[in-house]
Each structure stands twice: as C-alpha cells, then as structure tokens.
Amino acid sequence: MIREAMLYDRLDDGKVRCKLCSHRCRIAPGKRGICAVRENREGTLYTLNYNVVSSEALDPIEKKPLFHFHPGSLAYSLGTIGCNFRCKHCQNWTISQIDIDEANAIEITPERAVERAVASGAEVIAWTYNEPTIWFEYTYDCAKLAKEAGLATAYITNGYITKEGLEMIAPYLDAFRVDIKAFTEEFYHDIASAKLAPVLESAKLARELGMHVEVVNLIIPTLNDSPEEIREMCVWVRENLGEDTPVHFTRFHPYYKLQNIPSTPLATLERAYDIAGEEGLRYIYIGNVAGTDYENTVCPQCGELLIKRGMFNIELNKLTDGTTCPRCGEHIPIVPGH
C-alpha cells in the first residue's frame, strides 16, 4: 500500500526533504531516498511499504535482545523491506538490501497486526529484522493501536531516526533497543554508509523521552574490537544513558560482504565484558555465544543470581515483584511483564 509520507518538506523545483532519518535525503521528482522505500512523486513524498510485511514471527523478547523489558514474555515481531544503512555484515540483507518491487511480502494492516499480536498471547509488539524507522507511518499507526490494546511496544533499531520522528512516536513507544555498531565515525562510514553521531543523539533522546533503552555492540575482529574503542563507548554509555543501561556485546559471524573476517573470539567478548565492568556499567551481557553464564542477570549489590537464561528462554527468575533482589532488596531496573 502506498500513502503520503509523514515528516518531509517541499522544496523548490519539485524536490522534497525527508525528515525521518538522519540522512535527511533531498529527493528529486521520480527518485527515492537512501532507504529506497520513500519516493518523490511530482513533489509529494510517498512511503512505498506502508503495510508491506516481509517477516512475521512470535519471538521470545530475549531474542531481540531485550533482557530488562518484560523478561520471559513473547514479542509479536514484524519486519518490512529496505534499510537506510548499507552494513556489509547484515544478517538480514535479503530483506534489507533488496528492491521493494522484487520483494516477497504480504500486506497486514495495523489493525490486523495488533489483533494478531493480542491473539498470539504476546505482551510486546516489536518492529525488527530490518530498520523500523523507514516504516515509520506504519509503526506509528500500529503503536497507537497497540497501546490501546494493552501491548508494550519496541523498536529494534540502528538509531538513525531524527529528533522529529522520535518525539512524534515517543508517546506510543516503550522500548528502544539500539545498535551502537562501533565507536568511530570511520567504521560507520566504511561499513554502514552512515554516521555515528546521530545514533548517539537518538539514544540519549530516547532515554530522555522515557523509553527503556538497551544497547547492542556487535564486535567484529579488526574493525571495532580494540580495548580503547570499547572503553570509550562504555564511558559514553555510563555518562549519557546511565550505569544501569543494559549493554550486550555480541559475537560476529562471517556473513554477506564480510565473509573474510572470522568469528569473534570469546576472549575478545570477555575482555569487553571486563572493560564495561571497570567503567562502572552494572548490567553487561554477552550474546551469540551458547553455553555461558554471561546472559544471566546478577544483582550488582550482593551478587545473587536473579535471572538465569538459556537459548532465549528464562530458566529461573527470582525477582520479587519483578524488580527487587530477594536477598538484599536492591532495586533492579527492569520493566516487568504482566
């Protein structure tokens, strides 16, 4: 379904300026933005993917990963076509980097999506698999209906949404799980065809707007794995998002255009974990590695094991009232489920 886009300005000569993501594309008539799903037709910007769904699944919320948001619940998860990044290691490039005209997709209206989410028993509706920002009009309408239906809402995002976009959807968006892909502009330029600074600004704004924020940093050998870079990112998170912000260091596996780089050694991830602890972060996790204790939540005050996780499942949850350590009474910053 095609409909007029939100958040754009009309310019001279029939051009438009999209204000949805931080590329802020200037689009000539007949052309599309970097995302390839927003097109200028005779001076009006249209979204081409309004209710176009490429992926629909019922996932454990831990798979997002969101560890401090409705733990143990299910997330009704939707994805579309396209992306405003060009990540060379994209795990979902078959939906993010193809033309919408070639997509194998179905149409699901916002009303039907929320109905399906409720019927599935999910507590959360999440827009994920590709970048939800470029699906803004659809996710905005879905989120409003989801809140009316008693569902929590989550963006699984690269963080490139503009201030205008984030402020508009903020009343209806509960969680902002953001990738900080690296902590250098060089990486963002060379690997993602984007910039770091807007990602940091949106993460800060999401927190200021009252959203639950969790950070994922996929560590890629030789590209963003130096201890100095990891330490700098951890300091930034502590100072700008807070020491209680969950940070997930996840393992890279060779894929797409980075098949020449080996998987991340566990030792590298453990080093990042240690650095984050040294810099005062209190909830640190390691992902994409099976059979470790690094996905468990431990009380930072007394060391009590609070939540034990295994393969996206909650095996044990000792939290009293969903937020309190039963041993020492420490408040744990978790948004409990129903």
PDB file of N, CA and C in Angstrom, residues 230-328:
ATOM      1  N   ILE A 230      36.264   0.148  22.781  1.00  0.00           N
ATOM      2  CA  ILE A 230      35.227  -0.415  23.645  1.00  0.00           C
ATOM      3  C   ILE A 230      35.113   0.385  24.940  1.00  0.00           C
ATOM      4  N   ARG A 231      36.250   0.757  25.504  1.00  0.00           N
ATOM      5  CA  ARG A 231      36.240   1.541  26.741  1.00  0.00           C
ATOM      6  C   ARG A 231      35.589   2.905  26.515  1.00  0.00           C
ATOM      7  N   GLU A 232      35.904   3.524  25.392  1.00  0.00           N
ATOM      8  CA  GLU A 232      35.329   4.835  25.095  1.00  0.00           C
ATOM      9  C   GLU A 232      33.809   4.744  24.967  1.00  0.00           C
ATOM     10  N   MET A 233      33.339   3.683  24.335  1.00  0.00           N
ATOM     11  CA  MET A 233      31.891   3.506  24.215  1.00  0.00           C
ATOM     12  C   MET A 233      31.245   3.289  25.575  1.00  0.00           C
ATOM     13  N   CYS A 234      31.868   2.486  26.409  1.00  0.00           N
ATOM     14  CA  CYS A 234      31.311   2.199  27.733  1.00  0.00           C
ATOM     15  C   CYS A 234      31.232   3.466  28.586  1.00  0.00           C
ATOM     16  N   VAL A 235      32.246   4.301  28.514  1.00  0.00           N
ATOM     17  CA  VAL A 235      32.229   5.564  29.246  1.00  0.00           C
ATOM     18  C   VAL A 235      31.092   6.434  28.743  1.00  0.00           C
ATOM     19  N   TRP A 236      30.916   6.482  27.431  1.00  0.00           N
ATOM     20  CA  TRP A 236      29.828   7.286  26.865  1.00  0.00           C
ATOM     21  C   TRP A 236      28.471   6.778  27.351  1.00  0.00           C
ATOM     22  N   VAL A 237      28.279   5.463  27.339  1.00  0.00           N
ATOM     23  CA  VAL A 237      27.003   4.897  27.792  1.00  0.00           C
ATOM     24  C   VAL A 237      26.755   5.266  29.251  1.00  0.00           C
ATOM     25  N   ARG A 238      27.746   5.096  30.093  1.00  0.00           N
ATOM     26  CA  ARG A 238      27.573   5.414  31.517  1.00  0.00           C
ATOM     27  C   ARG A 238      27.220   6.881  31.723  1.00  0.00           C
ATOM     28  N   GLU A 239      27.906   7.762  31.013  1.00  0.00           N
ATOM     29  CA  GLU A 239      27.726   9.198  31.234  1.00  0.00           C
ATOM     30  C   GLU A 239      26.460   9.741  30.584  1.00  0.00           C
ATOM     31  N   ASN A 240      25.967   9.082  29.524  1.00  0.00           N
ATOM     32  CA  ASN A 240      24.841   9.634  28.770  1.00  0.00           C
ATOM     33  C   ASN A 240      23.550   8.835  28.887  1.00  0.00           C
ATOM     34  N   LEU A 241      23.666   7.531  29.115  1.00  0.00           N
ATOM     35  CA  LEU A 241      22.483   6.695  29.242  1.00  0.00           C
ATOM     36  C   LEU A 241      22.302   6.160  30.654  1.00  0.00           C
ATOM     37  N   GLY A 242      23.391   6.151  31.426  1.00  0.00           N
ATOM     38  CA  GLY A 242      23.309   5.713  32.807  1.00  0.00           C
ATOM     39  C   GLY A 242      23.959   4.367  33.041  1.00  0.00           C
ATOM     40  N   GLU A 243      24.463   4.180  34.242  1.00  0.00           N
ATOM     41  CA  GLU A 243      25.194   2.959  34.588  1.00  0.00           C
ATOM     42  C   GLU A 243      24.309   1.716  34.582  1.00  0.00           C
ATOM     43  N   ASP A 244      22.984   1.901  34.692  1.00  0.00           N
ATOM     44  CA  ASP A 244      22.071   0.758  34.705  1.00  0.00           C
ATOM     45  C   ASP A 244      21.613   0.331  33.321  1.00  0.00           C
ATOM     46  N   THR A 245      22.085   0.989  32.281  1.00  0.00           N
ATOM     47  CA  THR A 245      21.702   0.625  30.914  1.00  0.00           C
ATOM     48  C   THR A 245      22.283  -0.738  30.547  1.00  0.00           C
ATOM     49  N   PRO A 246      21.447  -1.708  30.191  1.00  0.00           N
ATOM     50  CA  PRO A 246      21.987  -2.998  29.764  1.00  0.00           C
ATOM     51  C   PRO A 246      22.776  -2.851  28.458  1.00  0.00           C
ATOM     52  N   VAL A 247      23.964  -3.452  28.444  1.00  0.00           N
ATOM     53  CA  VAL A 247      24.817  -3.439  27.252  1.00  0.00           C
ATOM     54  C   VAL A 247      25.114  -4.889  26.863  1.00  0.00           C
ATOM     55  N   HIS A 248      24.837  -5.206  25.605  1.00  0.00           N
ATOM     56  CA  HIS A 248      25.042  -6.552  25.081  1.00  0.00           C
ATOM     57  C   HIS A 248      26.207  -6.527  24.092  1.00  0.00           C
ATOM     58  N   PHE A 249      27.273  -7.215  24.409  1.00  0.00           N
ATOM     59  CA  PHE A 249      28.371  -7.415  23.452  1.00  0.00           C
ATOM     60  C   PHE A 249      28.084  -8.736  22.727  1.00  0.00           C
ATOM     61  N   THR A 250      27.920  -8.675  21.417  1.00  0.00           N
ATOM     62  CA  THR A 250      27.515  -9.875  20.698  1.00  0.00           C
ATOM     63  C   THR A 250      28.574 -10.324  19.697  1.00  0.00           C
ATOM     64  N   ARG A 251      28.543 -11.611  19.448  1.00  0.00           N
ATOM     65  CA  ARG A 251      29.551 -12.253  18.610  1.00  0.00           C
ATOM     66  C   ARG A 251      29.213 -12.112  17.133  1.00  0.00           C
ATOM     67  N   PHE A 252      30.186 -11.705  16.363  1.00  0.00           N
ATOM     68  CA  PHE A 252      30.076 -11.618  14.905  1.00  0.00           C
ATOM     69  C   PHE A 252      30.367 -12.978  14.282  1.00  0.00           C
ATOM     70  N   HIS A 253      29.604 -13.304  13.250  1.00  0.00           N
ATOM     71  CA  HIS A 253      29.898 -14.476  12.420  1.00  0.00           C
ATOM     72  C   HIS A 253      30.005 -14.016  10.974  1.00  0.00           C
ATOM     73  N   PRO A 254      30.926 -14.581  10.188  1.00  0.00           N
ATOM     74  CA  PRO A 254      31.129 -14.142   8.801  1.00  0.00           C
ATOM     75  C   PRO A 254      29.847 -14.226   7.998  1.00  0.00           C
ATOM     76  N   TYR A 255      29.504 -13.133   7.306  1.00  0.00           N
ATOM     77  CA  TYR A 255      28.253 -13.129   6.546  1.00  0.00           C
ATOM     78  C   TYR A 255      28.271 -12.010   5.523  1.00  0.00           C
ATOM     79  N   TYR A 256      27.449 -12.170   4.503  1.00  0.00           N
ATOM     80  CA  TYR A 256      27.204 -11.171   3.475  1.00  0.00           C
ATOM     81  C   TYR A 256      28.529 -10.723   2.849  1.00  0.00           C
ATOM     82  N   LYS A 257      28.932  -9.471   3.020  1.00  0.00           N
ATOM     83  CA  LYS A 257      30.145  -8.965   2.380  1.00  0.00           C
ATOM     84  C   LYS A 257      31.372  -8.982   3.291  1.00  0.00           C
ATOM     85  N   LEU A 258      31.221  -9.566   4.479  1.00  0.00           N
ATOM     86  CA  LEU A 258      32.361  -9.664   5.402  1.00  0.00           C
ATOM     87  C   LEU A 258      32.665 -11.122   5.730  1.00  0.00           C
ATOM     88  N   GLN A 259      32.608 -11.956   4.724  1.00  0.00           N
ATOM     89  CA  GLN A 259      32.869 -13.373   4.955  1.00  0.00           C
ATOM     90  C   GLN A 259      34.348 -13.681   5.106  1.00  0.00           C
ATOM     91  N   ASN A 260      35.190 -12.677   4.862  1.00  0.00           N
ATOM     92  CA  ASN A 260      36.634 -12.867   5.007  1.00  0.00           C
ATOM     93  C   ASN A 260      37.103 -12.666   6.440  1.00  0.00           C
ATOM     94  N   ILE A 261      36.220 -12.227   7.326  1.00  0.00           N
ATOM     95  CA  ILE A 261      36.595 -11.963   8.716  1.00  0.00           C
ATOM     96  C   ILE A 261      36.078 -13.099   9.595  1.00  0.00           C
ATOM     97  N   PRO A 262      36.918 -13.651  10.474  1.00  0.00           N
ATOM     98  CA  PRO A 262      36.500 -14.784  11.307  1.00  0.00           C
ATOM     99  C   PRO A 262      35.543 -14.368  12.423  1.00  0.00           C
ATOM    100  N   SER A 263      34.897 -15.352  13.013  1.00  0.00           N
ATOM    101  CA  SER A 263      34.010 -15.090  14.141  1.00  0.00           C
ATOM    102  C   SER A 263      34.785 -14.470  15.304  1.00  0.00           C
ATOM    103  N   THR A 264      34.080 -13.717  16.117  1.00  0.00           N
ATOM    104  CA  THR A 264      34.706 -13.058  17.259  1.00  0.00           C
ATOM    105  C   THR A 264      35.141 -14.087  18.293  1.00  0.00           C
ATOM    106  N   PRO A 265      36.395 -14.073  18.721  1.00  0.00           N
ATOM    107  CA  PRO A 265      36.825 -14.981  19.788  1.00  0.00           C
ATOM    108  C   PRO A 265      36.103 -14.674  21.097  1.00  0.00           C
ATOM    109  N   LEU A 266      35.791 -15.693  21.847  1.00  0.00           N
ATOM    110  CA  LEU A 266      35.141 -15.487  23.137  1.00  0.00           C
ATOM    111  C   LEU A 266      35.998 -14.608  24.036  1.00  0.00           C
ATOM    112  N   ALA A 267      37.312 -14.753  23.935  1.00  0.00           N
ATOM    113  CA  ALA A 267      38.201 -13.945  24.767  1.00  0.00           C
ATOM    114  C   ALA A 267      38.023 -12.448  24.509  1.00  0.00           C
ATOM    115  N   THR A 268      37.746 -12.087  23.262  1.00  0.00           N
ATOM    116  CA  THR A 268      37.518 -10.676  22.929  1.00  0.00           C
ATOM    117  C   THR A 268      36.244 -10.170  23.587  1.00  0.00           C
ATOM    118  N   LEU A 269      35.211 -10.980  23.563  1.00  0.00           N
ATOM    119  CA  LEU A 269      33.947 -10.606  24.199  1.00  0.00           C
ATOM    120  C   LEU A 269      34.107 -10.520  25.718  1.00  0.00           C
ATOM    121  N   GLU A 270      34.846 -11.447  26.278  1.00  0.00           N
ATOM    122  CA  GLU A 270      35.084 -11.415  27.729  1.00  0.00           C
ATOM    123  C   GLU A 270      35.901 -10.191  28.124  1.00  0.00           C
ATOM    124  N   ARG A 271      36.814  -9.794  27.274  1.00  0.00           N
ATOM    125  CA  ARG A 271      37.588  -8.569  27.539  1.00  0.00           C
ATOM    126  C   ARG A 271      36.665  -7.351  27.526  1.00  0.00           C
ATOM    127  N   ALA A 272      35.739  -7.301  26.561  1.00  0.00           N
ATOM    128  CA  ALA A 272      34.778  -6.199  26.513  1.00  0.00           C
ATOM    129  C   ALA A 272      33.909  -6.193  27.764  1.00  0.00           C
ATOM    130  N   TYR A 273      33.498  -7.366  28.198  1.00  0.00           N
ATOM    131  CA  TYR A 273      32.703  -7.507  29.424  1.00  0.00           C
ATOM    132  C   TYR A 273      33.455  -6.925  30.624  1.00  0.00           C
ATOM    133  N   ASP A 274      34.719  -7.267  30.727  1.00  0.00           N
ATOM    134  CA  ASP A 274      35.536  -6.778  31.840  1.00  0.00           C
ATOM    135  C   ASP A 274      35.714  -5.263  31.772  1.00  0.00           C
ATOM    136  N   ILE A 275      35.950  -4.747  30.583  1.00  0.00           N
ATOM    137  CA  ILE A 275      36.126  -3.301  30.417  1.00  0.00           C
ATOM    138  C   ILE A 275      34.862  -2.564  30.842  1.00  0.00           C
ATOM    139  N   ALA A 276      33.704  -3.078  30.419  1.00  0.00           N
ATOM    140  CA  ALA A 276      32.439  -2.439  30.786  1.00  0.00           C
ATOM    141  C   ALA A 276      32.263  -2.411  32.297  1.00  0.00           C
ATOM    142  N   GLY A 277      32.647  -3.500  32.957  1.00  0.00           N
ATOM    143  CA  GLY A 277      32.573  -3.531  34.419  1.00  0.00           C
ATOM    144  C   GLY A 277      33.522  -2.540  35.060  1.00  0.00           C
ATOM    145  N   GLU A 278      34.728  -2.441  34.508  1.00  0.00           N
ATOM    146  CA  GLU A 278      35.708  -1.483  35.028  1.00  0.00           C
ATOM    147  C   GLU A 278      35.209  -0.054  34.907  1.00  0.00           C
ATOM    148  N   GLU A 279      34.413   0.220  33.891  1.00  0.00           N
ATOM    149  CA  GLU A 279      33.916   1.575  33.656  1.00  0.00           C
ATOM    150  C   GLU A 279      32.578   1.846  34.343  1.00  0.00           C
ATOM    151  N   GLY A 280      32.154   0.913  35.191  1.00  0.00           N
ATOM    152  CA  GLY A 280      31.011   1.185  36.041  1.00  0.00           C
ATOM    153  C   GLY A 280      29.662   0.771  35.520  1.00  0.00           C
ATOM    154  N   LEU A 281      29.602   0.066  34.377  1.00  0.00           N
ATOM    155  CA  LEU A 281      28.317  -0.437  33.893  1.00  0.00           C
ATOM    156  C   LEU A 281      27.913  -1.641  34.743  1.00  0.00           C
ATOM    157  N   ARG A 282      26.642  -1.724  35.088  1.00  0.00           N
ATOM    158  CA  ARG A 282      26.196  -2.705  36.083  1.00  0.00           C
ATOM    159  C   ARG A 282      25.476  -3.912  35.500  1.00  0.00           C
ATOM    160  N   TYR A 283      25.038  -3.808  34.248  1.00  0.00           N
ATOM    161  CA  TYR A 283      24.319  -4.920  33.625  1.00  0.00           C
ATOM    162  C   TYR A 283      24.899  -5.176  32.246  1.00  0.00           C
ATOM    163  N   ILE A 284      25.785  -6.161  32.170  1.00  0.00           N
ATOM    164  CA  ILE A 284      26.571  -6.433  30.969  1.00  0.00           C
ATOM    165  C   ILE A 284      26.285  -7.862  30.535  1.00  0.00           C
ATOM    166  N   TYR A 285      26.120  -8.033  29.242  1.00  0.00           N
ATOM    167  CA  TYR A 285      25.790  -9.353  28.714  1.00  0.00           C
ATOM    168  C   TYR A 285      26.640  -9.660  27.481  1.00  0.00           C
ATOM    169  N   ILE A 286      26.812 -10.965  27.225  1.00  0.00           N
ATOM    170  CA  ILE A 286      27.476 -11.437  26.011  1.00  0.00           C
ATOM    171  C   ILE A 286      26.472 -12.286  25.247  1.00  0.00           C
ATOM    172  N   GLY A 287      26.313 -11.999  23.950  1.00  0.00           N
ATOM    173  CA  GLY A 287      25.329 -12.708  23.143  1.00  0.00           C
ATOM    174  C   GLY A 287      25.932 -13.429  21.954  1.00  0.00           C
ATOM    175  N   ASN A 288      25.120 -14.268  21.327  1.00  0.00           N
ATOM    176  CA  ASN A 288      25.519 -15.104  20.185  1.00  0.00           C
ATOM    177  C   ASN A 288      26.577 -16.130  20.579  1.00  0.00           C
ATOM    178  N   VAL A 289      26.647 -16.455  21.867  1.00  0.00           N
ATOM    179  CA  VAL A 289      27.565 -17.483  22.364  1.00  0.00           C
ATOM    180  C   VAL A 289      26.759 -18.423  23.254  1.00  0.00           C
ATOM    181  N   ALA A 290      26.703 -19.690  22.886  1.00  0.00           N
ATOM    182  CA  ALA A 290      25.903 -20.642  23.651  1.00  0.00           C
ATOM    183  C   ALA A 290      26.680 -21.194  24.837  1.00  0.00           C
ATOM    184  N   GLY A 291      25.942 -21.534  25.877  1.00  0.00           N
ATOM    185  CA  GLY A 291      26.528 -22.270  26.986  1.00  0.00           C
ATOM    186  C   GLY A 291      27.391 -21.470  27.936  1.00  0.00           C
ATOM    187  N   THR A 292      27.138 -20.174  28.087  1.00  0.00           N
ATOM    188  CA  THR A 292      27.883 -19.368  29.051  1.00  0.00           C
ATOM    189  C   THR A 292      26.917 -18.771  30.071  1.00  0.00           C
ATOM    190  N   ASP A 293      27.475 -18.220  31.133  1.00  0.00           N
ATOM    191  CA  ASP A 293      26.656 -17.553  32.153  1.00  0.00           C
ATOM    192  C   ASP A 293      26.540 -16.062  31.890  1.00  0.00           C
ATOM    193  N   TYR A 294      27.054 -15.599  30.759  1.00  0.00           N
ATOM    194  CA  TYR A 294      27.101 -14.157  30.504  1.00  0.00           C
ATOM    195  C   TYR A 294      25.749 -13.564  30.099  1.00  0.00           C
ATOM    196  N   GLU A 295      24.721 -14.414  29.962  1.00  0.00           N
ATOM    197  CA  GLU A 295      23.387 -13.895  29.656  1.00  0.00           C
ATOM    198  C   GLU A 295      22.501 -13.840  30.897  1.00  0.00           C
ATOM    199  N   ASN A 296      23.049 -14.183  32.045  1.00  0.00           N
ATOM    200  CA  ASN A 296      22.288 -14.145  33.278  1.00  0.00           C
ATOM    201  C   ASN A 296      22.335 -12.748  33.904  1.00  0.00           C
ATOM    202  N   THR A 297      21.273 -12.407  34.610  1.00  0.00           N
ATOM    203  CA  THR A 297      21.238 -11.150  35.350  1.00  0.00           C
ATOM    204  C   THR A 297      21.598 -11.427  36.807  1.00  0.00           C
ATOM    205  N   VAL A 298      22.586 -10.696  37.289  1.00  0.00           N
ATOM    206  CA  VAL A 298      23.088 -10.865  38.652  1.00  0.00           C
ATOM    207  C   VAL A 298      22.928  -9.550  39.397  1.00  0.00           C
ATOM    208  N   CYS A 299      22.555  -9.611  40.662  1.00  0.00           N
ATOM    209  CA  CYS A 299      22.422  -8.394  41.456  1.00  0.00           C
ATOM    210  C   CYS A 299      23.780  -7.718  41.591  1.00  0.00           C
ATOM    211  N   PRO A 300      23.894  -6.453  41.181  1.00  0.00           N
ATOM    212  CA  PRO A 300      25.184  -5.764  41.277  1.00  0.00           C
ATOM    213  C   PRO A 300      25.579  -5.420  42.710  1.00  0.00           C
ATOM    214  N   GLN A 301      24.629  -5.533  43.625  1.00  0.00           N
ATOM    215  CA  GLN A 301      24.905  -5.195  45.015  1.00  0.00           C
ATOM    216  C   GLN A 301      25.425  -6.389  45.811  1.00  0.00           C
ATOM    217  N   CYS A 302      24.749  -7.536  45.692  1.00  0.00           N
ATOM    218  CA  CYS A 302      25.133  -8.689  46.521  1.00  0.00           C
ATOM    219  C   CYS A 302      25.590  -9.899  45.720  1.00  0.00           C
ATOM    220  N   GLY A 303      25.442  -9.867  44.383  1.00  0.00           N
ATOM    221  CA  GLY A 303      25.914 -10.962  43.550  1.00  0.00           C
ATOM    222  C   GLY A 303      24.944 -12.114  43.380  1.00  0.00           C
ATOM    223  N   GLU A 304      23.734 -11.969  43.889  1.00  0.00           N
ATOM    224  CA  GLU A 304      22.728 -13.031  43.766  1.00  0.00           C
ATOM    225  C   GLU A 304      22.334 -13.233  42.302  1.00  0.00           C
ATOM    226  N   LEU A 305      22.246 -14.499  41.878  1.00  0.00           N
ATOM    227  CA  LEU A 305      21.726 -14.809  40.553  1.00  0.00           C
ATOM    228  C   LEU A 305      20.229 -14.528  40.545  1.00  0.00           C
ATOM    229  N   LEU A 306      19.794 -13.621  39.701  1.00  0.00           N
ATOM    230  CA  LEU A 306      18.395 -13.193  39.683  1.00  0.00           C
ATOM    231  C   LEU A 306      17.601 -13.802  38.535  1.00  0.00           C
ATOM    232  N   ILE A 307      18.176 -13.734  37.324  1.00  0.00           N
ATOM    233  CA  ILE A 307      17.527 -14.329  36.159  1.00  0.00           C
ATOM    234  C   ILE A 307      18.534 -15.208  35.430  1.00  0.00           C
ATOM    235  N   LYS A 308      18.192 -16.465  35.270  1.00  0.00           N
ATOM    236  CA  LYS A 308      19.042 -17.395  34.519  1.00  0.00           C
ATOM    237  C   LYS A 308      18.407 -17.621  33.155  1.00  0.00           C
ATOM    238  N   ARG A 309      19.201 -17.405  32.114  1.00  0.00           N
ATOM    239  CA  ARG A 309      18.699 -17.532  30.750  1.00  0.00           C
ATOM    240  C   ARG A 309      19.431 -18.648  30.013  1.00  0.00           C
ATOM    241  N   GLY A 310      18.716 -19.265  29.085  1.00  0.00           N
ATOM    242  CA  GLY A 310      19.326 -20.277  28.230  1.00  0.00           C
ATOM    243  C   GLY A 310      18.623 -20.321  26.886  1.00  0.00           C
ATOM    244  N   MET A 311      19.337 -20.034  25.825  1.00  0.00           N
ATOM    245  CA  MET A 311      18.795 -20.088  24.459  1.00  0.00           C
ATOM    246  C   MET A 311      17.479 -19.308  24.343  1.00  0.00           C
ATOM    247  N   PHE A 312      17.506 -18.072  24.779  1.00  0.00           N
ATOM    248  CA  PHE A 312      16.375 -17.140  24.682  1.00  0.00           C
ATOM    249  C   PHE A 312      15.225 -17.467  25.639  1.00  0.00           C
ATOM    250  N   ASN A 313      15.430 -18.419  26.533  1.00  0.00           N
ATOM    251  CA  ASN A 313      14.385 -18.767  27.487  1.00  0.00           C
ATOM    252  C   ASN A 313      14.794 -18.363  28.901  1.00  0.00           C
ATOM    253  N   ILE A 314      13.811 -18.038  29.734  1.00  0.00           N
ATOM    254  CA  ILE A 314      14.047 -17.780  31.147  1.00  0.00           C
ATOM    255  C   ILE A 314      13.926 -19.110  31.889  1.00  0.00           C
ATOM    256  N   GLU A 315      15.021 -19.551  32.483  1.00  0.00           N
ATOM    257  CA  GLU A 315      15.014 -20.803  33.230  1.00  0.00           C
ATOM    258  C   GLU A 315      14.731 -20.570  34.710  1.00  0.00           C
ATOM    259  N   LEU A 316      15.011 -19.357  35.185  1.00  0.00           N
ATOM    260  CA  LEU A 316      14.816 -19.028  36.594  1.00  0.00           C
ATOM    261  C   LEU A 316      14.682 -17.525  36.724  1.00  0.00           C
ATOM    262  N   ASN A 317      13.698 -17.076  37.496  1.00  0.00           N
ATOM    263  CA  ASN A 317      13.531 -15.648  37.769  1.00  0.00           C
ATOM    264  C   ASN A 317      13.187 -15.484  39.240  1.00  0.00           C
ATOM    265  N   LYS A 318      14.128 -14.967  40.018  1.00  0.00           N
ATOM    266  CA  LYS A 318      13.949 -14.832  41.464  1.00  0.00           C
ATOM    267  C   LYS A 318      13.466 -13.456  41.887  1.00  0.00           C
ATOM    268  N   LEU A 319      13.315 -12.534  40.942  1.00  0.00           N
ATOM    269  CA  LEU A 319      12.988 -11.161  41.308  1.00  0.00           C
ATOM    270  C   LEU A 319      11.646 -11.061  42.025  1.00  0.00           C
ATOM    271  N   THR A 320      11.633 -10.374  43.140  1.00  0.00           N
ATOM    272  CA  THR A 320      10.409 -10.115  43.880  1.00  0.00           C
ATOM    273  C   THR A 320       9.673  -8.952  43.233  1.00  0.00           C
ATOM    274  N   ASP A 321       8.407  -9.147  42.920  1.00  0.00           N
ATOM    275  CA  ASP A 321       7.611  -8.116  42.243  1.00  0.00           C
ATOM    276  C   ASP A 321       8.223  -7.692  40.912  1.00  0.00           C
ATOM    277  N   GLY A 322       9.097  -8.530  40.367  1.00  0.00           N
ATOM    278  CA  GLY A 322       9.689  -8.263  39.064  1.00  0.00           C
ATOM    279  C   GLY A 322      10.851  -7.308  39.059  1.00  0.00           C
ATOM    280  N   THR A 323      11.135  -6.653  40.190  1.00  0.00           N
ATOM    281  CA  THR A 323      12.170  -5.610  40.175  1.00  0.00           C
ATOM    282  C   THR A 323      13.063  -5.592  41.399  1.00  0.00           C
ATOM    283  N   THR A 324      12.914  -6.531  42.335  1.00  0.00           N
ATOM    284  CA  THR A 324      13.641  -6.442  43.606  1.00  0.00           C
ATOM    285  C   THR A 324      14.445  -7.704  43.872  1.00  0.00           C
ATOM    286  N   CYS A 325      15.707  -7.521  44.264  1.00  0.00           N
ATOM    287  CA  CYS A 325      16.542  -8.654  44.644  1.00  0.00           C
ATOM    288  C   CYS A 325      16.017  -9.234  45.955  1.00  0.00           C
ATOM    289  N   PRO A 326      15.712 -10.542  45.976  1.00  0.00           N
ATOM    290  CA  PRO A 326      15.153 -11.130  47.191  1.00  0.00           C
ATOM    291  C   PRO A 326      16.163 -11.255  48.327  1.00  0.00           C
ATOM    292  N   ARG A 327      17.427 -11.145  48.003  1.00  0.00           N
ATOM    293  CA  ARG A 327      18.467 -11.333  49.025  1.00  0.00           C
ATOM    294  C   ARG A 327      18.801 -10.043  49.751  1.00  0.00           C
ATOM    295  N   CYS A 328      18.979  -8.940  48.983  1.00  0.00           N
ATOM    296  CA  CYS A 328      19.421  -7.697  49.624  1.00  0.00           C
ATOM    297  C   CYS A 328      18.450  -6.541  49.461  1.00  0.00           C
TER     298      CYS A 328
END
